[in-house]
């Protein structure tokens, strides 16, 4: 049995609330079990220096945790004067994932930054951030089309992410903290709705795992993201209709 009592292929309860950050061009508060991440997309009519004059846009991301998002208080990185390596790695992952689903040339010389702030952490924060960030980005792009800043949506793929791991219950989908901290192996899968692979991060914490075990993790991830894609689409449709 899993600590939560879930079936091996069951996601935690998932919800996406759009419009939570009222001043952002697009925003989504995603809840996956006890993990909550606020994603807010901000639009700027300029691009980084390395893209100026190239007729191409840019999408990037920033990631952070509130001090009491975890069981014990973590110091604010701003107070330390620098970001940690984990923060850099996660926000670069989020940005890569988002850019993989956007035609940057069709965006034009516009930059969109998606801020992902973890309010509560119970495992899978980077996956929740990617899934919520795609919704926030999609809504920001909808606003650019609606206000005639760009002629059409430059979206090439729907993007979501989920974690899977090998535990005492076997291969399981969507690890919470209790499972993640004791897993024999875990992996994060960033996928598209058409089955494309953007990124897979997998690590054996104990003994190496087999190709067959990886295939099972992949199967679970594909089934899990299929459900996440439905939740994303419903959230976007309701926000656009409103």
Coordinates of C-alpha atoms in Angstrom, one line a residue:
X1 CA 0.0 0.0 0.0
X2 CA 1.0 3.6 -0.6
X3 CA 1.2 5.8 2.5
X4 CA -1.7 7.9 1.0
X5 CA -3.8 4.8 0.2
X6 CA -3.8 5.7 -3.5
X7 CA -3.7 3.2 -6.3
X8 CA -0.3 3.0 -8.0
X9 CA -1.6 4.8 -11.0
X10 CA -3.6 7.5 -9.2
X11 CA -2.7 11.2 -9.1
X12 CA -3.2 13.2 -6.0
X13 CA -6.3 15.5 -6.1
X14 CA -5.5 18.2 -8.7
X15 CA -7.1 21.6 -9.3
X16 CA -6.0 24.7 -11.2
X17 CA -7.5 28.0 -10.2
X18 CA -6.9 30.7 -12.8
X19 CA -6.8 34.5 -12.3
X20 CA -5.4 34.2 -8.8
X21 CA -2.7 36.8 -9.4
X22 CA -5.1 39.6 -10.5
X23 CA -2.5 41.9 -12.0
X24 CA -0.6 39.3 -14.0
X25 CA -1.4 38.8 -17.7
X26 CA -2.0 35.1 -16.9
X27 CA -1.9 33.2 -13.6
X28 CA -2.8 29.8 -12.2
X29 CA -2.7 28.4 -8.7
X30 CA -2.2 24.7 -9.0
X31 CA -2.8 22.3 -6.2
X32 CA -1.6 18.7 -6.4
X33 CA -2.4 17.1 -3.1
X34 CA -0.5 19.1 -0.4
X35 CA 1.7 20.9 -3.0
X36 CA 0.5 24.3 -4.0
X37 CA 2.3 26.5 -6.5
X38 CA 1.3 30.0 -7.7
X39 CA 2.3 30.6 -11.3
X40 CA 2.1 34.1 -12.8
X41 CA 3.0 35.1 -16.3
X42 CA 4.3 38.7 -17.0
X43 CA 4.6 40.2 -20.5
X44 CA 7.3 42.7 -21.5
X45 CA 7.6 44.4 -24.9
X46 CA 11.3 43.7 -25.1
X47 CA 13.7 40.8 -25.3
X48 CA 17.1 40.0 -23.8
X49 CA 20.1 41.6 -25.5
X50 CA 21.1 38.5 -27.3
X51 CA 17.8 38.5 -29.2
X52 CA 17.4 42.1 -30.1
X53 CA 16.7 42.7 -33.7
X54 CA 16.2 39.0 -34.5
X55 CA 12.4 39.1 -34.6
X56 CA 12.1 36.4 -32.0
X57 CA 10.5 36.3 -28.5
X58 CA 11.6 34.7 -25.3
X59 CA 10.0 32.7 -22.5
X60 CA 11.7 32.2 -19.2
X61 CA 10.8 31.3 -15.6
X62 CA 11.8 31.9 -12.0
X63 CA 11.1 29.6 -9.1
X64 CA 11.2 29.9 -5.4
X65 CA 9.8 28.5 -2.1
X66 CA 8.2 30.5 0.7
X67 CA 10.2 30.0 3.9
X68 CA 7.5 27.8 5.5
X69 CA 6.5 25.9 2.4
X70 CA 8.3 22.9 4.0
X71 CA 8.2 21.3 7.4
X72 CA 11.0 23.5 8.7
X73 CA 11.6 27.1 7.8
X74 CA 14.0 27.6 5.0
X75 CA 15.9 31.0 4.8
X76 CA 14.9 33.3 2.0
X77 CA 17.5 33.2 -0.8
X78 CA 17.2 36.9 -1.2
X79 CA 18.5 37.3 2.4
X80 CA 21.5 35.1 1.5
X81 CA 22.2 37.2 -1.5
X82 CA 22.1 34.4 -4.1
X83 CA 20.0 31.6 -5.4
X84 CA 20.9 28.0 -4.6
X85 CA 21.9 25.4 -7.2
X86 CA 18.5 23.6 -6.8
X87 CA 16.6 26.8 -7.6
X88 CA 18.7 27.5 -10.7
X89 CA 18.2 24.0 -11.9
X90 CA 14.5 23.9 -11.4
X91 CA 13.8 27.3 -13.0
X92 CA 15.9 26.4 -16.0
X93 CA 13.9 23.2 -16.3
X94 CA 10.6 25.1 -16.2
X95 CA 11.8 27.6 -18.8
X96 CA 13.0 24.9 -21.2
X97 CA 9.7 23.0 -20.8
X98 CA 7.7 26.1 -21.7
X99 CA 9.8 27.2 -24.6
X100 CA 9.4 23.7 -26.1
X101 CA 5.7 24.4 -26.6
X102 CA 6.0 27.9 -28.1
X103 CA 6.9 29.2 -31.6
X104 CA 9.2 32.0 -30.4
X105 CA 9.4 33.6 -33.9
X106 CA 5.6 33.8 -34.0
X107 CA 5.7 35.5 -30.6
X108 CA 7.8 38.4 -32.0
X109 CA 10.1 40.5 -29.8
X110 CA 8.1 40.0 -26.6
X111 CA 9.4 38.4 -23.4
X112 CA 7.2 36.4 -21.0
X113 CA 8.5 35.5 -17.5
X114 CA 6.5 33.0 -15.5
X115 CA 7.1 33.2 -11.8
X116 CA 6.5 30.0 -9.9
X117 CA 6.2 30.4 -6.1
X118 CA 5.8 27.3 -4.0
X119 CA 3.3 28.1 -1.2
X120 CA 3.2 24.6 0.2
X121 CA 5.5 21.7 -0.7
X122 CA 4.6 18.0 -0.4
X123 CA 6.7 16.5 -3.2
X124 CA 6.6 17.1 -6.9
X125 CA 6.9 20.9 -6.8
X126 CA 8.8 21.2 -10.1
X127 CA 6.3 19.1 -11.9
X128 CA 3.4 21.1 -10.4
X129 CA 5.2 24.3 -11.4
X130 CA 5.6 23.2 -15.0
X131 CA 1.9 22.1 -15.3
X132 CA 0.6 25.3 -13.7
X133 CA 3.1 27.5 -15.6
X134 CA 1.8 26.3 -18.9
X135 CA -1.7 27.4 -18.0
X136 CA -0.5 30.8 -16.9
X137 CA 1.6 31.2 -20.1
X138 CA -1.4 30.1 -22.3
X139 CA -3.7 32.7 -20.7
X140 CA -1.1 35.4 -21.1
X141 CA -0.8 34.5 -24.8
X142 CA -4.6 34.5 -25.1
X143 CA -4.6 38.1 -23.8
X144 CA -2.0 39.1 -26.3
X145 CA -4.2 37.8 -29.1
X146 CA -7.3 39.4 -27.7
X147 CA -5.7 42.8 -27.5
X148 CA -4.2 42.4 -31.0
X149 CA -0.6 42.5 -29.9
X150 CA 0.0 39.2 -31.8
X151 CA -2.2 37.8 -34.6
X152 CA -2.5 34.2 -33.4
X153 CA -1.5 31.9 -30.6
X154 CA 2.1 30.8 -31.0
X155 CA 1.5 27.5 -29.1
X156 CA 2.9 24.4 -30.7
X157 CA 2.4 21.9 -27.8
X158 CA 0.6 21.5 -24.6
X159 CA 3.1 20.7 -21.8
X160 CA 2.7 19.0 -18.4
X161 CA 4.9 17.2 -16.0
X162 CA 4.6 14.4 -13.4
X163 CA 6.8 12.4 -11.1
X164 CA 7.0 8.6 -10.9
X165 CA 9.1 6.4 -8.7
X166 CA 9.9 2.9 -7.5
X167 CA 8.8 2.4 -3.9
X168 CA 7.8 -0.5 -1.7
X169 CA 4.5 -0.6 -3.5
X170 CA 6.3 -0.9 -6.8
X171 CA 6.2 1.6 -9.6
X172 CA 3.9 4.5 -8.6
X173 CA 2.6 7.7 -10.1
X174 CA 2.9 11.2 -8.6
X175 CA 5.0 10.8 -5.5
X176 CA 4.2 12.8 -2.4
X177 CA 6.9 13.7 0.1
X178 CA 6.6 10.5 2.1
X179 CA 7.2 8.4 -1.0
X180 CA 9.8 10.7 -2.6
X181 CA 12.0 10.8 0.5
X182 CA 12.1 6.9 0.6
X183 CA 11.9 6.0 -3.1
X184 CA 14.5 3.5 -4.5
X185 CA 14.3 5.5 -7.7
X186 CA 12.4 8.5 -8.9
X187 CA 12.0 10.4 -12.2
X188 CA 10.3 13.6 -13.5
X189 CA 8.7 13.3 -16.9
X190 CA 8.0 16.5 -19.0
X191 CA 5.7 15.5 -21.9
X192 CA 3.5 16.9 -24.6
X193 CA -0.1 16.0 -25.3
X194 CA 0.9 14.3 -28.5
X195 CA 3.3 12.0 -26.7
X196 CA 6.5 14.0 -27.3
X197 CA 9.3 13.9 -24.7
X198 CA 10.7 17.3 -23.6
X199 CA 12.8 16.1 -20.6
X200 CA 13.2 13.1 -18.3
X201 CA 15.1 13.4 -15.1
X202 CA 15.7 10.0 -13.5
X203 CA 17.8 8.9 -10.5
X204 CA 18.4 5.6 -8.8
X205 CA 18.7 6.3 -5.1
X206 CA 19.8 2.8 -4.3
X207 CA 20.5 0.0 -6.8
X208 CA 20.2 0.7 -10.6
X209 CA 16.8 0.1 -12.1
X210 CA 16.1 -1.9 -15.2
X211 CA 14.8 -1.0 -18.6
X212 CA 11.6 -2.8 -17.8
X213 CA 11.1 -0.7 -14.6
X214 CA 11.8 2.5 -16.6
X215 CA 9.2 1.4 -19.2
X216 CA 6.6 1.0 -16.4
X217 CA 7.5 4.5 -15.0
X218 CA 7.1 5.9 -18.5
X219 CA 3.7 4.2 -18.9
X220 CA 2.5 5.7 -15.6
X221 CA 3.8 9.1 -16.6
X222 CA 1.9 9.1 -19.9
X223 CA -1.3 8.1 -18.2
X224 CA -0.8 10.7 -15.5
X225 CA 0.0 13.6 -17.9
X226 CA -3.0 12.6 -20.1
X227 CA -5.2 13.5 -17.1
X228 CA -3.3 16.6 -16.4
X229 CA -3.7 17.8 -20.0
X230 CA -7.5 17.5 -19.5
X231 CA -7.4 19.5 -16.3
X232 CA -5.3 22.2 -18.0
X233 CA -7.6 22.4 -21.0
X234 CA -10.7 22.7 -18.7
X235 CA -9.0 25.5 -16.7
X236 CA -8.0 27.4 -19.8
X237 CA -11.5 27.0 -21.4
X238 CA -13.2 28.2 -18.3
X239 CA -10.9 31.2 -18.0
X240 CA -11.3 32.2 -21.6
X241 CA -15.1 31.8 -21.4
X242 CA -15.2 34.1 -18.3

